[in-house]
Amino acid sequence: MSALTFHYDVDGQDFSSAGEASVAVKKKLRQMGFPPDVIRRCSIAMYEGEINMVIHANGGTADVQVEPDKITIILEDHGPGIPDVELAMKEGYSTSTEEIRTMGFGAGMGLPNMKRYTESLEIETEVGVGTKLTMVVKV
Amino acid sequence: MASFQHSVSLDAHKCIGCTSCLRQCPTEAIRIRDGRAVINSSLCIDCGRCVRVCKHKAKRAVFDRISEIDPKYKWRIALPAPALYGQFEGLSEVGDLLQALLDLGFDDVYEVARSAEIISECTRRYMRKPDILKPVISSACPAIVRLIRLRFPELCDHVLPILPPVEYASRAAKQEALQQHPELKPEEICTVFISPCPAKTSYAKNGLSQTKSTIDYVVSMTDVYRRLSGKFGKGKNSAMKSKAGIAGVKWATSGGEAEGLYSDRYLAADDMDNAIQVLDAIENGKLPALEFVELNACPGGCVGGAATVENPYIAKTRLLSFKHKLPNYRNYLKVENKEPDFIPDDALVDNPLLDYVPPERLSDDRLEAMRMMAEIEEIYELLPQIDCGSCGAPTCRTFAEDVVKGECRMEDCVVLLKKKLQEGQL
Ligand code: SF4
Ligand code: SF4
Ligand code: SF4
C-alpha cells in the first residue's frame, strides 16, 4: 500500500491558526486507529514545526505521509535558514524576539522537542534559502 | 460503552430539520436524516449545547420528576447544586432557599457546595503528591471528562482521580441521615440532585469509569425554579441556615474550583470551544508550567448549564453577593493521618479512572481504516468545501466520511447535484 499523504499550508501571518494542521492530523490518526502515544508524538513534533515556521519563516508547508508502520512529517519553508544547526539543537536556544516569547512561543524547545519525540530528524537548511525538516515517527 | 445511557434526546415530532444544532455539536454527533436530526450516541457527550440552540424545543434533556420519586423512600434528601443559589431574584439568604426545598416535600437538604469544599481540600492534598502528571485536569464536569475519553486518550491519566462534589455529597448525605435517624434503613433513603445540566444526569446513570454513582434521582434546575420562583424577597429569614462557605458556592462559576487550590499556576476555561483548544494545547505540550486546569463545558461554568434559567452572568453576580453573608470555608476533612498528601479512600474514584473509547475509529483493522481514509480524502476533494449543511452533515469533511461509511450517497450533496444539472451531466 502506498503512503497516504496529507498536505497543509501553514499561514505565516496568523499566530492564532498555528497548530491547526497538527490538530487536523491528530484527528485523522485517531480515525485510523494509531496508538495514542504515536498520535501524541506526531502532534507535538508537528505543532513545534508549525510554530517554528510561523515565527521564523513566514509560513511554509507540512506534508504528512502515513504508512502502517511509520509516519513521516516533512516541513518545508523558504525562511532565513538555520545558520548553526548544532546550536539550534541545544535546549533553551532561541532566536525569537522577546515579544513572541511573551506570547508563550519560541522558548527554544522547537528542534530539541522535535528530536525527542521522533525516531529520526533530518535537517536540510541553507541560509537565505530555507529549511526542510524530515521527521519519522515509528509505530 | 455500548450501554452508555444518554440524557439528551430528540423529539422527532418537533424537529423540523432546521440544521441549527448541526454545527454546534462539539463532537459532530448530529446528522439530519430524512428531514430530522439524529444523534450518534457513541459520540454524544451530553453537553446540552444542542438543547440550548434548538428553538423548536426538539432537543430535550431527560430528567426525573419530583413527583416520580418512589414512595418506598421514606427519607428524601435534596442535593442542590450551587448554581441554584444564583437563579432567584430577591433571594437574600441561602437558608430561605433551603427552607423552600423542605417546603416542597424534601425531608432534608444537603448542599453540594459543602462537599465542594471537601473536594478542594482533597485536591490540594493530591497536588502535593510527587509522581502525578501535570497539569491535573478537573473531573467535575462530566461532559469534559467524556470528551477526554473520546478524543484525548493521552490526557486520560491527567484527570483528577477524586470524586466530583455531587457524588461525595450524595454519599455523605446518606451517611449523615443514617446517623441522625437510626430508625431508617439504607434502602429507605434517596438523594435527589437538583442539576444544572444533562451531563450530570448521564453521570448519575453511568458513573465515572468504574465508580458507580449513589445518586438516585436527578431533577432539572428549571423544574425546581418553576416551583419556587417568586417565593423570595419578602424578608422571610427562615430558621434554616446554609452550611457551606462561599468557596464551595463559587464552584458554580468558572474558576471557582481552581481558586480553591491556592495556586497561581492554574487555568480555568469555560465553553466547549475554549475547553477543546486548551486540551489540544496540553496534548501538544504547550502548557507545561501549569499545575491545574479547570474546564467547564458551559459558558460561565455550571451557571450556564442547559437546565439553568437565569443568564449565567446575572447568576454569577448573585452568587458572589452571598460572600458578605457566608464565611470562606465551613467544611473540613476529618483525617487522623498526618501525611500532607493523604486522601481518604471515600473521596477517591476507583481505578483505572478513565479508559479510552475510540468511537471515531473508521475500522479496527488499520489497513482498512487507511484505505477508507484515502477514499475520504478523494471524495473530499470533489466536494464544494463550503460546509453548507444541506446534506445533513455538519461539514463537507464529515459528509465525505459518511459516504465512505455507507451512511449516505454522493447525490445527497445538493450543491454538487445542482452543478451537475447545470452542466447538463444529468
Ligand atoms: S435545531 Fe436541530 S433538533 Fe432543533 S429543530 Fe433544528 S434540526 Fe431539529
Ligand atoms: S448534547 Fe452535545 S454532544 Fe450531544 S448531540 Fe447535543 S451538542 Fe452534540
Ligand atoms: S459545566 Fe457544569 S453545567 Fe455545564 S455540562 Fe459541565 S457540569 Fe454540567
XYZ file of C-alpha atoms and ligand atoms in Angstrom:
589
model
C 0.000 0.000 0.000
C 1.428 3.373 -0.965
C 1.655 6.061 1.656
C -1.340 8.213 2.368
C -0.296 11.856 2.183
C -1.872 14.911 3.751
C -0.777 18.350 2.702
C -1.163 21.570 4.711
C -0.218 25.166 4.048
C 0.913 26.945 7.192
C -0.003 30.630 7.134
C 2.884 32.762 8.297
C 0.743 35.781 9.153
C -1.584 34.116 11.539
C -0.473 33.127 15.015
C -3.921 32.138 16.100
C -4.198 29.448 13.457
C -0.766 27.968 14.203
C -1.374 24.436 15.358
C -4.437 23.828 13.207
C -2.629 21.361 10.979
C -1.432 19.381 13.959
C -4.994 19.220 15.335
C -6.268 18.009 11.939
C -3.565 15.341 11.684
C -4.263 14.201 15.218
C -7.887 13.567 14.333
C -7.012 11.622 11.188
C -4.549 9.438 13.055
C -7.201 8.701 15.686
C -9.652 7.781 12.959
C -7.133 5.359 11.525
C -6.632 3.788 14.924
C -2.982 4.625 15.585
C -1.925 4.164 19.220
C -2.323 7.220 21.497
C 1.414 7.675 22.114
C 2.165 7.696 18.372
C -0.552 10.294 17.862
C 0.801 12.450 20.649
C 4.385 12.306 19.394
C 3.305 13.233 15.880
C 1.176 16.072 17.086
C 3.886 17.558 19.328
C 6.523 17.323 16.584
C 4.199 18.802 14.052
C 2.989 21.550 16.361
C 6.558 22.643 17.143
C 7.281 22.671 13.427
C 4.234 24.752 12.626
C 5.050 27.287 15.325
C 8.654 27.490 14.125
C 7.518 28.168 10.593
C 5.161 30.914 11.728
C 7.756 32.589 13.960
C 10.873 32.306 11.829
C 9.942 31.616 8.245
C 6.717 33.414 7.438
C 4.930 30.116 6.966
C 5.539 27.084 4.818
C 4.110 23.680 4.052
C 3.608 20.496 6.025
C 3.262 17.088 4.425
C 2.401 14.036 6.441
C 2.891 10.582 4.941
C 1.104 7.816 6.766
C 2.174 4.211 6.417
C 1.048 1.316 8.587
C 4.353 1.165 10.457
C 5.611 4.743 10.320
C 4.582 8.342 9.930
C 6.810 10.806 8.116
C 6.390 14.528 8.623
C 8.034 16.887 6.150
C 8.083 20.589 6.935
C 9.390 22.969 4.330
C 9.820 26.724 4.352
C 11.548 29.478 2.408
C 12.660 31.340 5.509
C 16.094 32.546 6.581
C 17.541 29.062 7.152
C 19.389 27.941 10.288
C 22.989 29.256 10.410
C 24.196 26.935 13.178
C 22.211 23.717 13.392
C 24.186 22.385 16.340
C 23.417 25.486 18.367
C 19.759 25.395 17.375
C 19.558 21.821 18.655
C 20.501 22.944 22.169
C 17.599 23.209 24.558
C 16.766 26.754 25.536
C 18.371 28.283 22.462
C 16.034 30.598 20.649
C 16.281 33.412 18.178
C 12.716 34.539 18.626
C 12.003 38.057 19.765
C 11.016 38.934 23.300
C 7.535 39.819 22.082
C 6.984 36.406 20.581
C 8.311 34.735 23.696
C 5.895 36.568 25.938
C 3.125 35.080 23.826
C 4.333 31.715 25.056
C 6.010 30.713 21.813
C 9.609 30.155 20.863
C 11.021 29.186 24.231
C 13.727 27.357 22.342
C 12.047 23.991 22.662
C 11.382 23.625 18.922
C 14.078 21.454 17.403
C 15.104 19.585 20.566
C 11.467 18.736 21.193
C 11.015 17.503 17.634
C 14.060 15.309 18.070
C 12.925 13.998 21.422
C 9.534 12.890 20.196
C 10.539 11.341 16.870
C 12.714 8.404 15.810
C 14.674 10.500 13.353
C 15.020 14.151 12.467
C 16.794 15.226 9.322
C 17.576 18.888 8.753
C 18.388 20.359 5.361
C 18.941 24.057 5.594
C 20.605 26.832 3.651
C 20.927 30.381 4.917
C 18.763 32.716 2.898
C 17.051 29.862 1.051
C 15.024 27.875 3.536
C 14.763 24.798 5.688
C 13.395 21.317 5.185
C 12.807 19.073 8.183
C 12.013 15.400 7.788
C 10.841 13.571 10.879
C 9.870 9.941 11.264
C 7.683 8.522 13.997
C 7.691 4.706 14.111
C 4.546 2.884 15.115
C -19.502 1.636 26.278
C -22.370 0.399 24.126
C -24.607 0.643 27.154
C -23.879 4.303 27.900
C -27.157 5.937 28.853
C -27.664 9.384 27.444
C -29.754 12.168 28.840
C -30.095 14.284 25.711
C -32.663 13.019 23.271
C -34.686 14.146 20.291
C -38.401 14.648 19.999
C -38.791 13.714 16.325
C -42.256 15.305 16.096
C -40.926 18.712 16.998
C -37.773 18.649 14.884
C -38.097 20.466 11.576
C -34.570 19.689 10.399
C -33.525 23.351 10.506
C -29.829 22.382 10.969
C -29.248 24.959 13.750
C -27.891 22.309 16.077
C -25.834 20.543 13.421
C -22.692 22.637 13.505
C -22.975 23.466 17.190
C -22.222 19.938 18.308
C -18.623 19.792 19.538
C -18.210 16.128 18.653
C -20.028 16.227 15.288
C -22.517 13.710 16.643
C -25.585 15.163 14.888
C -26.812 14.452 11.366
C -30.049 15.375 9.627
C -31.589 12.288 8.083
C -34.970 12.306 6.336
C -35.539 15.858 7.487
C -34.925 15.218 11.191
C -31.950 15.375 13.487
C -30.415 12.135 14.734
C -27.744 11.829 17.413
C -24.927 9.330 17.163
C -24.954 8.057 20.696
C -21.381 6.816 20.738
C -20.145 10.350 20.042
C -22.588 12.433 22.096
C -21.119 13.737 25.356
C -24.422 15.140 26.695
C -23.042 18.662 26.807
C -26.509 20.072 26.197
C -25.412 22.597 23.606
C -27.960 21.380 21.052
C -30.669 21.668 23.709
C -29.726 25.297 24.171
C -29.734 26.201 20.463
C -32.892 24.370 19.334
C -35.640 26.963 19.064
C -38.225 24.289 18.371
C -37.688 22.504 21.682
C -36.990 19.292 19.799
C -33.809 18.518 21.693
C -34.609 17.579 25.226
C -32.632 16.902 28.313
C -34.175 13.979 30.138
C -34.617 14.422 33.882
C -36.521 12.698 36.652
C -39.535 14.481 38.087
C -40.003 15.171 41.749
C -43.467 13.601 41.546
C -41.953 10.343 40.275
C -39.887 9.618 43.370
C -40.720 6.113 44.557
C -42.845 6.125 47.759
C -40.658 3.330 49.153
C -38.185 6.088 50.033
C -39.061 7.431 53.454
C -36.258 9.963 53.584
C -35.662 12.101 50.533
C -32.655 14.359 50.552
C -32.335 17.231 48.090
C -28.808 17.936 46.822
C -28.913 21.461 45.377
C -26.050 22.321 43.025
C -24.552 25.701 43.958
C -25.722 27.154 40.611
C -29.270 27.023 42.053
C -28.395 29.816 44.518
C -27.975 32.252 41.633
C -31.305 31.589 39.920
C -33.727 33.563 42.073
C -34.394 37.227 42.127
C -34.763 38.558 45.633
C -33.138 35.616 47.364
C -31.059 37.225 50.090
C -30.335 34.258 52.366
C -29.305 30.806 51.150
C -31.217 29.450 54.142
C -34.507 30.672 52.656
C -33.874 28.592 49.569
C -33.052 25.518 51.641
C -36.250 26.038 53.635
C -38.217 26.339 50.388
C -36.848 22.963 49.297
C -38.060 21.401 52.553
C -41.428 23.015 51.967
C -41.522 21.308 48.566
C -41.612 17.984 50.386
C -37.977 17.021 50.825
C -37.072 15.617 54.244
C -33.629 17.130 54.287
C -31.240 19.200 52.202
C -27.530 18.580 51.788
C -25.710 21.339 49.945
C -23.332 20.156 47.231
C -21.265 23.272 47.995
C -20.316 21.686 51.337
C -18.753 18.755 49.560
C -17.081 21.052 47.045
C -15.068 22.473 49.934
C -14.001 18.986 50.994
C -13.077 18.098 47.421
C -10.989 21.281 47.193
C -9.098 20.154 50.272
C -8.597 16.667 48.814
C -7.378 18.212 45.566
C -4.857 20.378 47.392
C -3.583 17.226 49.035
C -3.476 15.393 45.721
C -1.439 18.204 44.152
C 1.277 17.589 46.756
C 1.849 14.036 45.580
C 5.240 13.661 43.928
C 4.556 11.463 40.918
C 1.412 12.852 39.347
C 1.036 14.049 35.779
C 0.654 17.807 35.488
C -1.347 19.708 34.674
C -4.034 17.914 36.629
C -7.397 18.269 34.872
C -10.593 18.688 36.897
C -13.069 15.796 36.913
C -16.092 17.864 37.940
C -17.727 18.451 34.536
C -18.914 15.104 33.137
C -19.168 16.455 29.580
C -15.473 17.359 29.659
C -14.493 14.028 31.196
C -16.349 12.180 28.473
C -14.816 14.368 25.785
C -11.348 13.492 27.084
C -12.151 9.792 26.958
C -13.309 10.038 23.364
C -10.810 12.438 21.942
C -7.784 12.955 24.160
C -6.595 9.461 25.062
C -3.190 10.713 26.202
C -4.811 13.047 28.716
C -6.924 10.412 30.480
C -4.195 9.998 33.107
C -4.213 13.728 33.845
C -7.786 13.705 35.111
C -8.152 14.221 38.850
C -8.983 10.822 40.397
C -11.208 12.380 43.048
C -14.992 12.215 43.197
C -16.987 15.122 41.829
C -18.579 17.108 44.705
C -22.101 15.906 43.919
C -21.102 12.273 44.372
C -19.325 13.000 47.612
C -22.413 14.910 48.737
C -24.734 12.020 47.927
C -22.654 9.593 49.968
C -22.143 11.995 52.862
C -25.849 12.883 52.948
C -26.867 9.221 53.172
C -24.366 8.571 55.936
C -25.475 11.598 57.894
C -29.128 10.551 57.573
C -28.363 7.082 58.930
C -26.520 8.560 61.897
C -29.196 11.109 62.748
C -32.101 8.744 62.138
C -31.076 5.255 63.245
C -34.621 4.050 62.588
C -34.052 4.432 58.825
C -32.777 1.602 56.658
C -30.280 2.449 53.906
C -32.769 1.435 51.209
C -35.301 3.920 52.540
C -33.058 6.905 51.866
C -32.714 8.544 48.484
C -30.737 11.504 47.182
C -32.215 13.866 44.601
C -29.730 16.058 42.789
C -31.002 19.421 41.527
C -28.916 19.624 38.388
C -27.858 22.451 36.090
C -27.354 20.146 33.101
C -27.981 16.855 31.304
C -24.313 15.862 31.598
C -24.748 15.382 35.337
C -27.756 13.162 34.697
C -25.616 10.976 32.473
C -23.037 10.894 35.228
C -25.624 9.697 37.750
C -26.796 6.983 35.350
C -23.405 5.804 34.173
C -20.992 6.687 36.956
C -17.390 7.588 36.279
C -15.462 4.755 34.719
C -15.577 2.001 37.389
C -17.158 4.171 40.038
C -20.919 3.787 40.330
C -22.958 6.755 41.360
C -25.093 6.661 44.521
C -27.357 9.482 43.328
C -30.891 8.127 42.995
C -32.679 10.886 41.105
C -31.654 13.886 39.056
C -34.177 16.661 38.640
C -33.768 19.720 36.499
C -32.993 23.112 37.951
C -35.618 24.556 35.613
C -38.239 22.312 37.165
C -37.333 23.448 40.686
C -37.179 27.066 39.518
C -40.723 26.841 38.241
C -41.947 25.687 41.633
C -40.012 28.227 43.681
C -39.763 31.423 41.676
C -41.478 34.424 43.200
C -41.312 32.906 46.687
C -38.389 35.028 47.823
C -37.755 38.666 48.581
C -40.280 39.309 51.326
C -37.661 39.223 54.091
C -38.658 35.810 55.388
C -35.402 34.798 57.078
C -36.220 31.213 57.871
C -34.611 29.123 60.577
C -32.633 27.113 58.017
C -29.057 28.235 57.556
C -26.533 27.400 54.892
C -23.790 25.037 56.000
C -21.484 25.969 53.137
C -18.866 28.646 52.676
C -18.529 30.942 49.706
C -15.551 28.880 48.460
C -17.882 25.923 47.867
C -20.611 28.073 46.324
C -18.145 29.547 43.830
C -17.705 26.142 42.199
C -20.799 27.061 40.182
C -18.776 29.595 38.219
C -15.773 29.127 36.008
C -12.593 29.447 38.041
C -14.270 28.716 41.361
C -12.782 25.258 41.677
C -9.287 26.342 40.645
C -9.350 29.271 43.064
C -9.749 26.806 45.919
C -6.278 25.421 45.246
C -4.369 28.496 46.436
C -2.015 28.372 43.474
C -1.475 30.894 40.716
C -0.442 28.313 38.199
C -3.880 27.295 37.099
C -6.036 27.851 34.080
C -9.831 27.921 34.034
C -11.652 27.810 30.704
C -15.354 27.665 30.034
C -17.465 26.941 26.965
C -16.728 23.924 24.814
C -14.642 25.564 22.084
C -12.256 27.084 24.600
C -12.027 23.832 26.510
C -11.141 21.897 23.348
C -8.436 24.408 22.436
C -6.927 24.095 25.891
C -6.957 20.286 25.728
C -5.244 20.390 22.330
C -2.624 22.722 23.768
C -1.968 20.426 26.742
C -1.648 17.458 24.416
C 0.899 19.364 22.313
C 2.930 20.122 25.411
C 2.224 23.807 25.102
C 1.185 24.344 28.720
C 3.957 22.631 30.671
C 4.187 25.081 33.554
C 0.600 24.700 34.737
C -0.426 22.835 37.874
C -4.156 22.601 37.398
C -6.683 23.017 34.610
C -10.371 23.544 35.291
C -12.631 23.100 32.280
C -16.372 23.664 32.124
C -18.452 22.763 29.094
C -20.882 25.614 29.655
C -20.388 29.352 29.218
C -19.528 30.856 32.595
C -19.363 27.432 34.253
C -22.315 25.494 35.696
C -24.325 28.736 36.000
C -24.513 28.443 32.186
C -25.788 24.857 32.232
C -28.538 23.895 29.772
C -31.038 23.343 32.599
C -30.495 26.677 34.313
C -32.901 29.562 33.876
C -31.030 32.756 34.636
C -28.389 34.345 32.421
C -25.031 32.963 33.608
C -23.520 36.350 34.363
C -26.512 37.540 36.343
C -26.485 34.258 38.253
C -22.788 34.684 38.953
C -23.270 38.192 40.323
C -25.984 36.930 42.657
C -23.799 34.067 43.851
C -20.929 36.390 44.610
C -23.210 38.687 46.579
C -23.503 35.906 49.176
C -19.862 36.413 50.044
C -20.885 39.016 52.599
C -23.103 36.516 54.354
C -21.104 33.304 54.181
C -17.685 32.544 55.639
C -14.983 31.462 53.225
C -14.875 27.815 54.287
C -17.072 25.814 56.578
C -16.330 22.190 55.776
C -13.098 20.418 56.526
C -11.792 16.939 56.053
C -11.530 14.949 59.274
C -8.444 12.784 58.961
C -6.236 11.153 61.557
C -3.449 10.617 59.054
C -0.862 13.387 59.268
C 0.668 12.934 55.801
C 0.118 16.192 53.890
C -0.865 14.316 50.743
C -3.149 11.772 52.406
C -6.608 11.457 50.830
C -9.274 9.281 52.433
C -10.450 6.394 50.272
C -14.025 7.573 50.250
C -13.057 10.644 48.224
C -11.188 8.704 45.561
C -12.596 7.187 42.393
C -11.797 3.565 41.694
C -9.012 2.790 39.285
C -8.458 2.686 36.426
C -10.025 6.077 36.238
C -10.502 6.577 32.564
C -10.249 4.216 29.674
C -10.006 5.495 26.139
C -13.057 4.858 23.986
C -12.315 5.265 20.289
C -15.685 5.770 18.579
C -14.116 7.856 15.811
C -12.165 4.885 14.526
C -13.111 4.063 10.925
C -12.242 0.388 11.279
C -10.490 -1.816 13.817
C -8.224 -3.026 11.032
C -5.640 -0.293 10.474
C -5.075 -1.104 6.801
C -8.794 -0.975 6.162
C -9.025 2.295 8.109
C -6.212 3.733 5.976
C -7.937 2.631 2.802
C -11.122 4.340 3.963
C -9.179 7.467 4.853
C -7.688 7.589 1.357
C -11.187 7.336 -0.075
C -12.426 10.105 2.237
C -9.631 12.377 1.009
C -10.548 11.651 -2.611
C -14.230 12.363 -2.088
C -13.493 15.486 -0.062
C -11.542 16.919 -2.986
C -14.640 16.565 -5.183
C -16.902 18.411 -2.746
C -17.610 22.161 -2.761
C -15.987 22.542 0.714
C -18.414 25.238 1.800
C -19.849 23.327 4.799
C -23.419 24.337 3.938
C -25.064 21.536 5.915
C -27.766 20.824 3.308
C -26.618 17.226 3.017
C -27.328 16.713 6.702
C -23.678 16.555 7.787
C -22.056 19.423 9.706
C -19.116 19.796 7.290
C -18.119 18.609 3.816
C -15.421 16.586 5.527
C -17.887 14.690 7.747
C -20.090 14.188 4.687
C -17.154 12.526 2.891
C -16.696 10.288 5.944
C -20.387 9.387 5.951
C -20.262 8.485 2.232
C -17.314 6.172 2.804
C -19.001 4.612 5.833
C -22.005 3.963 3.593
C -24.339 6.205 5.588
C -25.224 8.452 2.646
C -24.569 8.841 -1.060
C -22.721 11.404 -3.169
C -26.081 12.535 -4.613
C -27.058 13.822 -1.174
C -24.754 16.784 -1.783
C -27.233 19.238 -3.296
C -24.586 21.708 -4.375
C -22.791 19.085 -6.435
C -26.097 17.847 -7.830
C -27.073 21.345 -8.914
C -23.730 21.859 -10.584
C -24.115 18.628 -12.490
C -27.609 19.619 -13.581
C -26.380 22.997 -14.797
C -23.564 21.385 -16.705
C -26.044 19.011 -18.313
C -24.332 15.957 -16.885
C -27.592 14.550 -15.586
S -32.151 22.742 15.981
Fe -31.755 20.604 15.488
S -33.235 19.451 16.715
Fe -33.931 21.580 16.686
S -35.379 21.652 15.000
Fe -33.396 22.267 14.163
S -32.504 20.359 13.384
Fe -34.205 19.781 14.728
S -25.638 17.037 23.731
Fe -23.756 17.971 22.962
S -22.583 16.236 22.179
Fe -24.683 15.511 22.393
S -25.609 15.834 20.370
Fe -26.055 17.657 21.625
S -24.427 19.096 21.128
Fe -23.744 17.061 20.446
S -20.140 22.982 33.007
Fe -21.426 22.346 34.712
S -23.492 22.631 33.927
Fe -22.153 22.570 32.137
S -22.115 20.430 31.471
Fe -20.375 20.739 32.843
S -21.156 20.138 34.849
Fe -22.924 20.487 33.556
